[in-house]
Every structure is written in structure tokens, then in C-alpha cells.
Amino acid sequence: MPRRTMIEAIRDAMDVSMERDSKVVVFGEDVGFFGGVFRVTHGLQAKYGKSRCFDAPINESGIVGSAIGMAAYGLKPCVEIQFADYMYPAYDQLTQEAARLRYRSNGDFTCPIVVRMPTGGGIFGGQTHSQSPEALFTHVSGLKTVVPSNPHDAKGLLIAAIEDPDPVIFLEPKRLYNGPFDGHHDRPVTPWSKHELGEVADGHYTVPLGKAAIRRAGSDVTVLAYGTMVYVAQAAAEETGIDAEIIDLRTLLPLDLDTIVASVKKTGRCVVVHEATLTSGFGAELSALVQENCFYHLEAPVARVAGWDTPYPHAQEWEYFPGPARVGRALVETMEA
Amino acid sequence: MADAGMLRFHVPEPEVRPGGTPDFSNVTLAEAGSVPRPDIDVDPRTIRDMAFSIIRVLNRNGEAVGPWAGLLSSEELLEGLRNMMTLRTFDARMQMAQRQGKTSFYMQHLGEEAVSCAFRKALKPGDMNFPTYRQAGLLIADGYPMVTMMNQIYSNEADPLKGRQLPIMYSSKEHGFFSISGNLATQYIQAVGWAMASAISNDSRIAAAWIGDGSTAESDFHSALVFASTYKAPVVLNVVNNQWAISTFQGIARGGSGTFAARGLGFGIPSLRVDGNDYLAVHAVAKWAAERARSNLGPTLVEYVTYRAGAHSSSDDPSAYRPKTESDAWPLGDPVMRLKNHLIKLGVWSDERHAQAEAEILDTVIAAQKEAESHGTLHAGGKPSTREMFEGVFAEMPPHLRRQRQQAGV
């Protein structure tokens, strides 16, 4: 099976979708001729023409707002916001329009759009190239929120998102674009070609939204993670020797609660890990759900390892980013609690 | 260089406040028939003046004059008059129903009836409007059932939107009327996207975007103009300048710009200004802009100059911020009276027939109201199922919503 980077896998997902359905259109800043600042849309304009893949003015609200109008017409836009940090001008369109259109019109109009945005830190991106705003989407009824962690899932989830009849926020951890990253910034990074999840089948396949994946089976403690933190958690488990069960959530909303609850009821312990800031982050929802559903099985408080409640700094990258040492400490403390 | 002294902060103010005498002497009006009608493929740069003038067809004597006249038959004009009168009667009854507690909220179109009623007649089946909350004339003029509108206003068991939406936030894909949102200006860029989609699909349908004077200050107005200009989208960009954004006079949104139409010029978009209380002028300009869009010539911006004669909404009292008699002094008059006088001048209408039509329309609206009320009003009679609250958030209900619906006991 061919191996692809996450960039290639996401591009392939759009290629497959555009080939299969002439209603799929792709646009955003620098997405057309140039092929995207991360090369994710490279070649799509040459293959499908400017009517299917084109450059947009630097106006996030305009990109999402026009995509909503296209979806109301009957197209299936898959648009790009260059960095998740720059989605805020589009927040009104995403949360009040895309998310509500089906509900408020009783299905008279619908909004089958996908909004792709590179997310996450670990790249010395500073304050406006590192944010993880997923909690701002999961809090909005009517939006689905997806965060893939590997090329195989990225392609399957993106095709599923494009085919989904509702708006999907597709957050791409840019730290994982070229290879998995476990937080050991002082070691060489392995490319996806060396990783089994870099195997990406040709053609059409989907990974269903709303289904988590168990990345490492274990019996001591359940780790709930997504995106880059999946690899950090794996490294932390190896280094501490704790037999952690690591669940890659893949879709934050709808959430695969059944997989989470079954795991925590088995292990009796749970650590939640994300890059986003702690307070009111998605980890708070996960922690609350675990407590509500697994209270009598819990042998320790649910722990959260997250970014600090500060803007994402530049020089202090590795003190901010929740690396394997911090996650490992949380695993040890949870086992000792 | 000489010291310029302290800076002073500028806040525009309307000419007159409550207690003052209404004064529209600053409103300059071109004579009816005096503004030329260019070809639809005109070079936008050559008609820049039109963004500062005002296209009018009906003169003081009720005659249709000039190059924008002569597009509508007497029958079409009579239908237009009936649509405007119906909208006005509908408004009055629904405003009263709100006062009687049959619904929570209402917004009238008083004085602006010509804008949406006449515009609708310039569109073809399949075209899509992206309206604000003050274009119900688009539905009335397209024959959308009044009973259905009332069912929505009453949030009753027959409400097509299942009680989920605030009154007057209608939606009808079938009638080319996009779902209304409470968030201002969002629809303006969505209309451009719809038009882009039509062009991408090599379709022949066009879109119409709607916005008020106050909401042109929203960033999505800018977004829409940029996108419409960049992609030459087949869209008519309508600005309804009724002088007021709740309590805020239009100068707060307009600033130093001469007119709202002038905003289009910087984007290279042909921009026209029209007498919004002149049914014939509104229709003629709308038709010109729609033909431009349909001919792949791109967007047109149209400013309709009118006056919000009623309160902003059922929750508003305009006497707190503007003179009570200001609408009487409005120099463009009343759209219903002006079309009525024109039709009398044409010899196809009379005061007697007008009074008779008023009575007939009132009967029709009351009958519709009775039928709607048989399905319930906001606090009495039939109402949408509580289960409907959980439906339609997504195409398929996800597990967490199923759990919440069970918790709610429905």
C-alpha cells in the first residue's frame, strides 16, 4: 500500500472527492495556482480548473460566508482557513449561520461544508500560528469537529466530512503534516514513510465521523487524546512503563462516548491530554463525561494535561507544549493517587 | 509648522430630534425622468454620477416619465398596488396581534412596501433572495400563502419552522427566499456565494442580496462587495436606505460618504441610486441590474432611498429619538399613494375602487388570520411538538442529543 504524508493524504482526499462529485469545490487563500502554503491543494487547480479550485481574497468571513451560500445553492465547498488562529473573523458565519441553517429553516436549506484549518503548536509558531481552538467549535450546536492524527485517518475522515450533510470543522495538526511527533523536539523526526499509519490506500474510502480508535491497548489508565498528543501520550506510556490505554478520539463532536466509557470502566483511571489551554478547554467536557459515566469505577481523580492558560508563547515553546515528561508525570500521579 | 491645537472628536447627528420640526431640505432629489438609462453593458466608470443622483419615474402629477418608464402594463401595476396594500394590511394586523399577545414580536414595512414588492417582479423563478427581516414583500408578491407566514409568526402547530425561529424569520426555498438570520449582514456575502455557485455550475439563475443602511457598516458588507467584485458574481446587491437603524440615523453608518451607492464605486461595481417609494423606478432599476447579472456582466449595487415610517419593531418607540411627524415630511411620499395616483391618472383606477380593494384585502387578511389562529397562537392552542426542539440540529441525531431528548422526557 502506498505511503503518504498527511499533506499528501489530505490532498488525495480532496482529489478523490472532486473526481467523484462535481459539486465539490475547493478554495481559500493561496489555495489555487500556488497550491496552498502547506502544499495541501497542490495540483488541484491544474487538474480540475479554476471553477473548482481557486484563490480567495484575504477575508475569512467572506470565505466561509460565500461557502455557506454555495452550499445553500447545492454545491459542497471544502474551504481552507490558512491557520486556525485566523478563523475568528469567520466565527459569526461558522457559529450563527453554518451551524444553524438546517435547524432554523427546518431543513429548507442545509450547509454541507467542510472548513479545513491547520491547528496546533510545536513548530515555534508563536501566538497566531499555534492555537488549538477546538473547544470554541465543540461548544456550538450544529457543528461537527474532527481532528485526525495520521495520514490514513486524515484521508478517510476528510472524505467522510466532505460527504457529510452538515458543516464539519476539520482541524489538521500541522506539526503532524510531515511525520508523527511525540514531543521530543531534540530528536530527529521520523517521516510518515516509516510509520504504518502512513499507509494510505488509493481511491475512495472513509473513516466514519464519531468513532474513536484505540492506539495502544492497556489496563492501567485510559488516556484521552487527539492530534499530536496521541504520540506524546504513547511516548509517555513507553517511558514510564505504565500500561496506558490510549484512545485517539478523532472526532470531538459527535463524540465516541461508548469507547471512552468502556475503557475507563476497565482501567479505573483517566488522563485527558490536549494542547489547547486548560480552562474551559475540551478536556473539561471529557473529564465531566468520564466522571458522570464512570464515577463508581474511578480509583483516582480524572487528570488533565493541557497547554497553560496563557497565549501561546514563542521562546518558551517547549515549556508550554505538553510534552512526554508532563504527560508522564500525570500518568504516574494518577497511578499513585 | 503651526500648532493645530487640540483634536476634536466628531460624532454625526441627525438634523432634527424629538420636538423639532422635520427638515429634509438637505435631501436633493433629481427630477423624475432626468437620469439616463445606460445600456446594461455600460462601462461602470462612465456612470459614476448615478451613485450620487436618484432614478425616479413618477413625477408630482403622477405621470411616468423618462427613460426608465414604460416597462410595466396597467395590469402589472395594479397587481403591484394590490401587493403593497396587502403587505401593509398584513403588517397592521400582525402588529395588532403582537399587541394582543398572540405573538412575541413583529416588524412592519410601513413606507417601504415598494422596494421588495417591485423587486420581486424583476426576478425569474429559481432566482434566490437573501433577505433581511424587512423584505416580506418578496413573499407576498410571489404568492407565498399569508396563512403560512402567520403560522410562522404565531409559532403554532402549522409553523413550517416548527417554532424554532423568532417571528418573521421566514424561510422558503421554493419561493426564492433564503432563511432569515438574526445576525445582520451575514446573508449579504452568502448571496454572493450562491451567485458564485450558479456561475460555477453554468446555471442561469441569479441571486439578490439585501441589507439595510445601518448594516452596511458590518464587515460582511465589505466581504460581499470584495467577493462580488473579484468573481463578477451574478448578484444584485441591494441597500435599503430607510434613514434609520433602530435609533441611529443613517449618517452614523454612512459617515462622509456621499451616498450608500457610492460605496460600490471603490469596488468597481456599477452603483445606482433609486427612489425607493416609486414602484416603477424600483422595478425598472431592479430589472436593469438583474439583466446585467443574467448576462454575465457581474454585480450591481442599488441603493433604494426610502423612509422607515413605522417603528423599528414592536419593541421600539421612535418618538424617543425622532420627530413624530417626520415621516409626513419625507419628500418621496408614500409608495402606495404614489402608485395609486399614477393608476388613477392612467384611468385604470379610482378612489372608489381603491376603497373597495382596501376592504377586500382586509377581509382576505382577516380570513387568513382566522385560519392561522385555528392552528394556535404563541401562548394558546396548538403548538409544535417539544420533540421538534431536538430535531434538525444535524441531519441525523447524534447520541448526545438522543440522550438529552430522553432527559427532557420527549
XYZ file of C-alpha atoms in Angstrom:
747
model
C 0.000 0.000 0.000
C 1.405 3.457 -0.844
C 2.715 5.613 1.983
C 1.768 9.264 2.054
C 2.410 12.188 4.304
C -0.571 13.795 5.979
C -0.332 16.616 3.422
C -0.499 14.127 0.565
C -3.301 12.181 2.211
C -5.474 15.262 2.682
C -4.770 16.369 -0.880
C -5.695 12.880 -2.064
C -8.976 13.068 -0.138
C -9.914 16.276 -1.958
C -8.731 14.839 -5.278
C -10.862 11.709 -4.815
C -13.871 13.770 -3.714
C -13.572 16.261 -6.587
C -13.234 13.402 -9.057
C -16.329 11.634 -7.734
C -18.584 14.657 -7.246
C -18.573 17.726 -9.487
C -20.317 19.650 -6.700
C -17.148 19.623 -4.572
C -15.257 22.934 -4.839
C -12.069 23.928 -3.029
C -10.989 27.482 -2.292
C -9.162 29.664 0.207
C -6.166 31.968 0.475
C -3.296 30.804 -1.790
C -5.134 27.531 -2.388
C -5.421 27.799 -6.190
C -2.466 28.312 -8.511
C 0.123 28.076 -5.750
C -1.399 25.004 -4.124
C -1.563 26.256 -0.549
C 1.089 27.467 1.879
C 1.350 23.882 3.161
C 1.039 22.420 -0.380
C -2.175 20.639 0.616
C -4.080 21.691 -2.521
C -1.098 21.413 -4.890
C -2.149 20.367 -8.387
C -5.900 20.518 -7.816
C -6.424 23.697 -9.868
C -4.365 22.304 -12.751
C -6.421 19.102 -12.699
C -9.944 20.465 -12.096
C -9.779 24.019 -13.379
C -10.286 27.424 -11.786
C -14.031 26.910 -11.343
C -13.385 24.017 -8.948
C -10.244 25.182 -7.124
C -9.442 28.864 -6.782
C -7.727 31.587 -4.782
C -9.797 33.733 -2.425
C -9.379 37.275 -1.115
C -7.861 37.502 2.378
C -11.203 37.541 4.138
C -12.113 34.582 6.352
C -15.701 35.691 6.874
C -16.012 36.038 3.119
C -14.568 32.573 2.511
C -16.922 30.867 4.951
C -19.901 33.128 4.174
C -19.646 32.548 0.433
C -19.206 28.802 1.066
C -22.474 28.808 3.027
C -24.223 30.472 0.087
C -22.723 27.889 -2.279
C -23.908 25.072 -0.026
C -27.397 26.606 0.046
C -27.260 26.509 -3.742
C -26.311 22.834 -3.753
C -22.518 22.708 -4.005
C -20.250 21.026 -1.464
C -17.490 23.537 -0.654
C -14.346 22.361 1.116
C -12.626 25.596 2.103
C -9.373 26.397 3.843
C -8.605 28.869 6.592
C -4.836 29.296 6.374
C -4.304 28.888 10.138
C -6.910 28.041 12.785
C -5.626 31.157 14.570
C -7.239 33.214 11.791
C -10.698 31.688 11.899
C -12.027 34.334 14.294
C -13.300 36.755 11.608
C -15.365 33.807 10.290
C -16.691 32.813 13.713
C -20.018 34.598 13.189
C -20.576 32.800 9.885
C -19.495 29.438 11.325
C -21.424 29.510 14.581
C -24.516 31.569 13.755
C -25.005 30.651 10.119
C -23.393 27.352 9.058
C -24.223 25.650 12.341
C -27.831 26.879 12.476
C -29.038 26.823 8.889
C -30.642 23.367 8.895
C -32.254 23.923 12.289
C -33.597 27.410 11.752
C -35.004 26.638 8.277
C -36.315 23.192 9.319
C -34.221 21.589 6.601
C -35.384 24.003 3.885
C -31.714 24.941 3.480
C -28.674 22.926 4.583
C -24.957 23.577 4.852
C -22.772 20.666 3.764
C -19.436 22.496 4.017
C -16.032 21.484 5.316
C -13.758 24.125 6.799
C -10.181 22.876 6.930
C -7.750 24.667 9.175
C -4.180 23.827 10.223
C -4.048 23.816 14.015
C -1.765 23.192 16.972
C 1.719 24.137 18.112
C 5.138 22.607 18.487
C 6.505 24.481 15.494
C 7.680 27.778 17.018
C 4.567 29.378 15.575
C 4.109 31.816 18.404
C 0.772 33.298 19.330
C -1.005 33.250 15.975
C 0.319 30.106 14.300
C -0.123 27.596 17.134
C -3.603 27.836 18.611
C -5.974 24.931 19.182
C -9.480 26.447 19.134
C -11.473 23.183 19.062
C -13.433 23.985 22.232
C -14.840 27.066 20.500
C -16.421 24.717 17.949
C -17.489 21.812 20.152
C -19.492 24.317 22.232
C -21.585 25.216 19.169
C -24.628 23.056 18.494
C -24.817 22.179 14.817
C -21.085 21.839 14.095
C -19.077 18.638 13.867
C -15.412 18.832 14.869
C -12.740 16.453 13.598
C -9.007 16.215 14.427
C -7.059 13.487 12.596
C -3.701 12.264 13.868
C -2.307 10.318 10.908
C -2.438 10.161 7.098
C -4.752 7.130 6.891
C -7.363 8.739 9.134
C -6.888 12.188 7.633
C -7.890 10.967 4.192
C -10.768 8.803 5.359
C -12.117 11.388 7.774
C -11.880 14.214 5.235
C -13.763 12.237 2.590
C -16.387 11.413 5.224
C -16.527 15.091 6.204
C -16.979 16.240 2.600
C -19.775 13.670 2.147
C -21.406 14.607 5.454
C -24.656 16.577 5.041
C -23.708 19.031 7.839
C -20.906 21.544 8.442
C -17.648 19.993 9.617
C -14.672 21.782 11.155
C -11.601 19.813 10.083
C -8.599 20.672 12.231
C -5.269 19.495 10.816
C -2.385 19.357 13.325
C 0.305 20.974 11.183
C 3.000 19.512 13.438
C 1.935 16.118 12.030
C 1.872 17.157 8.378
C 5.226 15.510 7.550
C 5.633 12.938 10.285
C 4.451 11.835 13.729
C 5.754 13.932 16.633
C 5.979 12.728 20.229
C 7.205 15.970 21.779
C 10.901 15.015 21.793
C 11.993 18.083 19.894
C 15.644 17.270 20.486
C 15.467 14.042 18.493
C 15.234 13.599 14.726
C 11.691 13.335 13.408
C 10.717 10.213 11.507
C 8.744 10.750 8.305
C 5.345 9.166 7.638
C 7.015 6.793 5.165
C 8.469 4.979 8.191
C 5.144 4.754 10.043
C 2.427 2.145 9.471
C -0.343 4.766 9.650
C 1.380 6.465 6.726
C -0.131 3.698 4.596
C -2.915 5.348 2.655
C -4.967 3.361 0.189
C -5.599 4.779 -3.266
C -9.129 5.724 -4.251
C -12.182 6.147 -2.133
C -12.561 5.054 1.492
C -13.967 6.717 4.574
C -13.262 6.711 8.280
C -16.640 7.333 9.934
C -17.135 10.512 11.959
C -17.931 9.898 15.611
C -15.719 6.816 16.072
C -12.568 6.803 18.215
C -9.572 4.497 17.719
C -7.595 2.703 20.418
C -3.951 3.369 19.550
C -2.463 1.382 22.411
C -4.385 -1.183 24.404
C -3.622 -1.097 28.131
C -5.049 -1.916 31.515
C -3.644 0.668 33.970
C -5.081 4.007 32.870
C -7.072 5.442 29.985
C -5.574 8.375 28.112
C -7.945 10.508 26.046
C -6.057 12.401 23.360
C -6.286 13.655 19.781
C -3.957 15.149 17.196
C -0.298 15.473 18.153
C -0.980 14.462 21.748
C -1.663 10.875 20.674
C 2.066 10.427 20.010
C 3.097 12.335 23.116
C 0.894 10.023 25.191
C 2.411 6.949 23.518
C 5.909 8.186 24.323
C 4.885 8.934 27.919
C 3.475 5.414 28.330
C 6.659 3.834 26.962
C 8.927 5.973 29.118
C 7.014 5.484 32.386
C 6.309 1.809 31.764
C 2.686 2.424 32.658
C 0.292 0.206 30.710
C -1.867 3.008 29.404
C -4.788 2.545 27.030
C -4.516 5.415 24.575
C -7.663 6.490 22.808
C -7.385 8.760 19.757
C -10.766 10.489 19.743
C -10.534 11.530 16.049
C -13.954 13.206 16.208
C -14.660 15.501 19.158
C -18.272 16.067 18.202
C -20.099 13.755 17.831
C -18.000 12.037 20.499
C -17.496 8.280 20.775
C -18.552 8.111 24.405
C -19.068 4.333 24.341
C -15.388 3.626 23.612
C -14.310 6.085 26.318
C -16.628 4.693 28.987
C -15.769 1.055 28.227
C -12.058 1.845 28.581
C -12.298 3.845 31.802
C -14.570 1.248 33.388
C -11.813 -1.272 32.612
C -8.830 0.795 33.818
C -10.476 2.836 36.588
C -8.229 5.786 35.802
C -8.218 8.538 33.199
C -5.842 11.231 31.981
C -7.044 13.777 29.412
C -4.416 15.432 27.220
C -4.673 18.360 24.816
C -2.555 21.233 23.561
C -5.294 23.814 23.986
C -5.411 25.948 27.110
C -6.802 24.241 30.210
C -9.685 26.358 31.442
C -12.966 25.559 29.660
C -10.978 23.508 27.139
C -12.443 20.362 25.582
C -10.715 18.383 28.352
C -13.192 19.816 30.834
C -16.061 18.259 28.867
C -14.207 14.932 28.645
C -13.423 14.978 32.348
C -17.043 15.765 33.209
C -18.360 12.998 30.970
C -15.968 10.431 32.454
C -16.957 11.482 35.969
C -20.683 11.309 35.142
C -20.487 7.961 33.400
C -17.716 6.144 35.304
C -17.912 7.567 38.842
C -18.175 4.225 40.617
C -15.306 2.748 38.599
C -12.857 5.598 39.162
C -9.960 4.952 41.525
C -8.340 8.350 41.091
C -9.378 11.856 40.083
C -9.507 12.454 36.337
C -6.311 14.340 35.455
C -5.913 16.914 32.702
C -2.654 17.815 30.979
C -3.063 20.832 28.725
C -1.483 23.999 27.469
C -1.149 26.613 30.180
C -3.812 29.334 30.399
C -1.631 31.792 28.526
C -1.363 32.872 24.907
C 0.958 30.527 23.015
C 4.485 31.901 23.522
C 7.429 31.756 21.148
C 10.684 31.337 23.055
C 9.036 29.142 25.708
C 7.678 26.690 23.115
C 8.742 23.502 24.955
C 7.794 24.761 28.373
C 4.306 25.457 27.035
C 3.736 22.402 24.800
C 2.541 19.451 26.947
C 5.409 17.070 26.211
C 6.032 13.457 27.272
C 7.577 14.492 30.595
C 4.459 16.361 31.732
C 2.115 13.683 30.451
C 4.309 11.023 32.064
C 4.121 12.799 35.430
C 0.331 12.868 35.185
C 0.295 9.142 34.431
C 2.483 8.393 37.445
C 0.457 10.653 39.760
C -2.792 9.129 38.559
C -1.445 5.623 39.226
C -0.286 6.641 42.705
C -3.438 8.552 43.621
C 4.583 74.107 11.155
C 1.907 75.894 13.170
C 0.389 74.121 16.175
C -3.025 72.863 15.101
C -4.344 72.842 18.656
C -6.331 70.127 20.399
C -8.044 67.437 18.365
C -11.828 67.343 18.453
C -13.882 64.172 18.226
C -16.610 64.116 15.566
C -19.950 62.339 16.051
C -22.552 62.893 13.324
C -26.031 63.959 14.470
C -29.369 63.978 12.627
C -30.679 67.436 11.729
C -33.693 67.171 13.989
C -34.553 65.430 17.247
C -37.942 64.954 19.017
C -39.690 68.277 19.490
C -38.017 69.752 16.420
C -39.530 70.469 13.038
C -38.764 67.775 10.468
C -36.363 69.089 7.857
C -35.358 67.240 4.710
C -34.101 70.301 2.880
C -30.693 68.596 2.634
C -32.172 65.740 0.580
C -31.532 66.625 -3.030
C -33.844 64.936 -5.486
C -33.336 64.670 -9.217
C -36.430 65.404 -11.288
C -38.401 62.349 -12.340
C -37.205 61.188 -15.733
C -33.988 63.196 -15.633
C -31.497 60.350 -15.037
C -30.474 58.479 -18.199
C -30.829 54.732 -18.635
C -27.496 53.303 -19.817
C -27.093 50.003 -21.651
C -26.574 47.088 -19.285
C -23.042 46.527 -20.579
C -22.053 50.113 -19.781
C -18.503 50.747 -18.570
C -19.013 51.290 -14.808
C -16.530 54.180 -14.835
C -18.791 56.219 -17.123
C -21.821 56.095 -14.799
C -20.193 57.078 -11.523
C -22.537 60.068 -11.268
C -25.509 57.737 -10.954
C -24.362 56.710 -7.488
C -24.958 60.296 -6.371
C -28.193 61.017 -8.237
C -31.578 59.335 -7.884
C -33.573 57.486 -10.523
C -37.266 58.426 -10.444
C -40.109 57.629 -12.813
C -43.270 59.052 -11.216
C -43.451 62.850 -11.231
C -45.502 65.138 -8.966
C -48.501 64.803 -11.240
C -48.459 61.018 -11.034
C -47.151 60.598 -14.561
C -44.495 58.055 -15.522
C -41.741 59.885 -17.364
C -38.237 59.409 -18.711
C -36.087 56.542 -19.981
C -36.855 54.208 -17.023
C -40.644 54.377 -17.630
C -42.882 52.133 -19.694
C -41.801 48.670 -18.574
C -44.962 47.571 -16.816
C -48.505 47.128 -18.102
C -51.521 48.538 -16.281
C -52.373 45.015 -15.104
C -48.897 44.570 -13.680
C -49.095 47.916 -11.929
C -52.500 47.088 -10.473
C -51.061 43.822 -9.180
C -48.164 45.770 -7.676
C -50.553 48.124 -5.923
C -52.537 45.179 -4.558
C -49.336 43.514 -3.283
C -48.220 46.670 -1.486
C -51.660 47.180 0.028
C -51.734 43.539 1.121
C -48.337 43.836 2.794
C -49.466 47.000 4.599
C -52.675 45.392 5.802
C -50.818 42.219 6.795
C -48.375 44.371 8.792
C -51.146 46.258 10.579
C -52.954 43.050 11.550
C -49.788 41.326 12.752
C -48.668 44.403 14.688
C -52.081 44.334 16.380
C -51.786 40.574 17.008
C -48.480 41.257 18.767
C -50.138 43.905 20.943
C -52.866 41.373 21.747
C -50.216 38.921 22.960
C -50.768 36.427 20.158
C -47.067 36.551 19.313
C -43.928 37.926 20.919
C -42.620 40.186 18.197
C -43.296 41.841 14.866
C -41.581 44.175 12.389
C -43.506 46.293 9.900
C -42.566 47.503 6.412
C -44.603 50.730 6.550
C -43.381 53.075 3.821
C -41.003 50.506 2.283
C -43.561 48.306 0.532
C -42.482 49.252 -2.999
C -38.908 48.058 -2.532
C -39.488 44.359 -2.018
C -42.817 44.081 -3.898
C -41.474 45.691 -7.083
C -38.084 43.980 -6.888
C -39.663 40.517 -6.782
C -41.229 41.155 -10.184
C -37.801 41.659 -11.763
C -36.728 38.123 -10.818
C -37.396 34.828 -12.524
C -38.394 31.502 -10.983
C -35.347 29.891 -9.409
C -33.581 33.136 -8.545
C -32.718 33.425 -4.850
C -33.158 36.347 -2.489
C -31.077 36.653 0.660
C -33.404 38.989 2.526
C -33.274 40.839 5.816
C -36.256 40.861 8.168
C -37.856 43.737 6.237
C -38.484 42.253 2.772
C -41.647 40.205 3.283
C -42.984 41.857 0.130
C -40.803 39.359 -1.744
C -43.037 36.589 -0.399
C -46.330 38.462 -0.790
C -45.524 39.429 -4.387
C -44.551 35.835 -5.175
C -47.823 34.426 -3.906
C -46.481 32.768 -0.768
C -49.502 31.876 1.378
C -50.239 34.503 4.013
C -51.565 31.803 6.324
C -48.131 30.138 6.315
C -46.476 33.464 7.153
C -48.878 33.893 10.050
C -48.314 30.335 11.240
C -44.625 31.183 11.477
C -45.378 34.424 13.312
C -47.598 32.564 15.777
C -45.126 29.641 16.213
C -48.155 27.376 16.092
C -48.609 23.707 15.210
C -48.590 24.541 11.476
C -45.433 26.689 11.658
C -43.191 25.461 8.820
C -40.174 26.223 11.023
C -41.568 24.184 13.947
C -41.452 27.033 16.432
C -37.650 27.265 16.322
C -37.434 30.762 14.885
C -38.369 34.220 16.094
C -41.470 35.617 14.329
C -40.913 36.971 10.773
C -37.689 34.992 10.236
C -39.337 33.168 7.318
C -37.699 30.628 5.001
C -38.904 29.397 1.623
C -36.516 27.845 -0.850
C -39.445 27.244 -3.183
C -40.200 30.971 -3.290
C -36.564 32.050 -3.613
C -36.456 33.391 -0.077
C -33.397 32.343 1.933
C -33.785 31.571 5.639
C -33.591 34.821 7.620
C -30.977 35.107 10.345
C -30.995 37.485 13.278
C -27.310 38.252 12.693
C -27.122 41.320 10.484
C -25.303 41.347 7.133
C -24.350 37.651 7.205
C -26.706 36.995 4.278
C -25.002 39.594 2.086
C -21.862 37.529 1.482
C -23.895 34.304 1.395
C -25.867 35.735 -1.527
C -22.603 36.355 -3.357
C -21.562 32.749 -2.666
C -24.892 31.487 -4.021
C -24.358 33.570 -7.157
C -20.790 32.262 -7.488
C -22.176 28.712 -7.246
C -24.664 29.448 -10.017
C -21.824 30.685 -12.231
C -19.596 27.727 -11.290
C -22.486 25.444 -12.282
C -23.039 27.284 -15.602
C -26.611 27.901 -14.460
C -28.748 30.896 -15.500
C -30.138 31.780 -12.066
C -29.087 34.879 -10.166
C -29.031 35.963 -6.532
C -30.234 39.106 -4.803
C -28.576 40.313 -1.606
C -30.407 42.598 0.829
C -29.131 44.861 3.567
C -30.251 47.984 5.418
C -28.386 51.278 5.694
C -27.188 50.599 9.236
C -25.894 47.102 8.489
C -23.681 48.317 5.650
C -21.267 49.106 8.473
C -20.914 45.375 9.212
C -17.774 43.712 7.880
C -19.781 41.201 5.825
C -20.946 44.119 3.644
C -17.319 44.678 2.746
C -16.746 40.932 2.290
C -19.670 40.721 -0.111
C -18.503 43.651 -2.217
C -14.962 42.265 -2.431
C -16.098 38.783 -3.460
C -18.786 40.066 -5.852
C -16.234 42.337 -7.473
C -13.440 39.754 -7.649
C -15.507 36.943 -9.156
C -18.007 39.131 -11.093
C -20.763 37.174 -9.367
C -24.282 37.325 -10.841
C -25.814 39.124 -7.877
C -27.833 42.285 -7.287
C -26.541 43.962 -4.145
C -29.482 45.849 -2.638
C -29.109 48.504 0.060
C -32.394 49.691 1.543
C -31.654 53.118 2.955
C -34.646 53.881 5.158
C -32.684 56.578 7.016
C -32.783 54.761 10.368
C -31.047 51.823 12.072
C -33.275 51.493 15.170
C -32.484 54.879 16.806
C -29.348 55.598 14.814
C -29.641 57.928 11.818
C -28.050 56.816 8.554
C -25.178 59.307 8.890
C -23.584 57.120 11.558
C -23.158 54.278 9.059
C -22.546 56.486 6.042
C -20.023 58.876 7.532
C -18.522 61.188 4.970
C -19.547 59.054 2.025
C -21.962 60.930 -0.201
C -24.355 58.015 -0.548
C -24.502 54.285 0.198
C -24.470 53.630 -3.548
C -21.093 55.364 -3.657
C -19.666 52.566 -1.533
C -19.865 50.318 -4.605
C -17.667 52.564 -6.729
C -14.457 51.738 -4.912
C -15.029 48.085 -5.780
C -15.576 48.815 -9.465
C -19.221 47.783 -9.136
C -21.792 49.782 -11.144
C -23.865 51.517 -8.500
C -27.278 53.106 -8.880
C -29.494 55.076 -6.565
C -33.236 54.914 -6.893
C -36.393 56.420 -5.417
C -37.477 53.569 -3.143
C -41.032 54.858 -2.884
C -41.534 54.782 -6.640
C -42.784 51.309 -7.601
C -41.975 51.874 -11.274
C -38.472 53.136 -10.613
C -37.651 50.289 -8.218
C -38.845 47.725 -10.728
C -37.029 49.316 -13.661
C -33.715 49.530 -11.827
C -34.084 46.019 -10.413
C -34.747 44.714 -13.907
C -31.666 46.510 -15.260
C -29.468 45.047 -12.517
C -30.991 41.565 -12.884
C -30.397 41.633 -16.635
C -26.794 42.636 -16.067
C -26.325 39.703 -13.707
C -28.104 37.280 -16.042
C -25.964 38.458 -18.961
C -22.792 37.563 -17.059
C -21.877 41.234 -16.707
C -21.456 40.898 -12.945
C -22.849 42.549 -9.842
C -24.746 45.820 -9.478
C -25.195 47.768 -6.267
C -28.553 49.511 -5.854
C -29.426 51.957 -3.069
C -33.162 52.345 -2.509
C -33.833 55.712 -0.880
C -36.871 55.357 1.347
C -38.060 56.109 4.861
C -38.891 53.755 7.745
C -42.294 55.244 8.532
C -43.081 52.785 11.312
C -41.276 51.853 14.485
C -38.170 49.696 14.083
C -40.065 46.783 15.630
C -42.877 46.047 18.059
C -40.303 46.637 20.799
C -39.397 50.147 19.647
C -40.799 53.667 20.201
C -39.382 56.083 17.600
C -40.766 59.173 19.353
C -37.824 58.834 21.733
C -35.305 59.744 19.019
C -37.026 61.429 16.045
C -39.911 63.852 15.469
C -43.313 62.160 15.408
C -44.304 63.823 12.142
C -41.034 63.164 10.342
C -42.485 60.523 8.004
C -45.168 63.010 6.840
C -42.419 65.410 5.802
C -40.475 62.768 3.868
C -40.143 64.257 0.368
C -40.543 60.948 -1.501
C -44.002 60.467 -0.052
C -45.840 57.203 0.349
C -45.321 54.375 -2.176
C -48.931 53.184 -2.071
C -50.400 56.671 -2.594
C -47.987 57.451 -5.403
C -48.796 54.312 -7.367
C -52.499 54.803 -6.649
C -52.378 58.334 -8.054
C -50.482 57.116 -11.112
C -53.093 54.451 -11.811
C -55.893 56.996 -11.421
C -54.024 59.229 -13.848
C -53.852 56.308 -16.273
C -57.625 55.960 -15.942
C -57.474 52.369 -14.686
C -58.146 53.097 -11.005
C -60.272 55.356 -8.834
C -60.727 56.355 -5.202
C -63.828 54.184 -5.067
C -62.069 51.108 -6.416
C -59.191 51.764 -4.071
C -61.502 51.871 -1.044
C -63.190 48.711 -2.287
C -59.822 46.976 -2.747
C -58.782 48.015 0.755
C -61.913 46.409 2.177
C -61.410 43.232 0.131
C -57.793 42.915 1.169
C -58.696 43.418 4.806
C -61.276 40.638 4.519
C -58.705 38.332 2.922
C -56.103 39.054 5.579
C -58.617 38.574 8.393
C -59.751 35.281 6.889
C -56.120 34.135 6.687
C -55.593 35.238 10.278
C -58.609 33.229 11.452
C -57.318 30.171 9.679
C -53.825 30.621 11.151
C -55.237 31.131 14.644
C -57.171 27.881 14.327
C -53.688 26.270 14.425
C -52.804 28.163 17.581
C -51.002 31.314 18.670
C -47.829 31.648 20.738
C -49.475 31.083 24.117
C -52.744 29.370 23.185
C -53.932 26.452 21.092
C -51.801 24.143 19.001
C -48.031 24.361 19.281
C -45.088 22.497 17.754
C -44.024 19.288 19.483
C -41.281 19.588 22.102
C -39.518 16.787 20.218
C -39.031 19.254 17.370
C -36.617 21.150 19.607
C -34.086 18.337 19.199
C -34.677 17.602 15.521
C -32.776 19.204 12.660
C -29.655 20.240 14.569
C -27.934 17.677 12.350
C -29.273 15.536 9.503
C -29.050 12.570 11.867
C -29.461 12.983 15.609
C -26.135 12.196 17.328
C -26.068 10.143 20.558
C -25.662 13.093 22.925
C -28.799 14.765 21.587
C -30.730 11.498 21.823
C -29.718 11.282 25.488
C -30.798 14.890 26.098
C -34.118 14.304 24.380
C -34.721 11.356 26.679
C -33.799 13.503 29.684
C -36.305 16.092 28.532
C -38.899 13.348 28.630
C -39.874 13.565 24.967
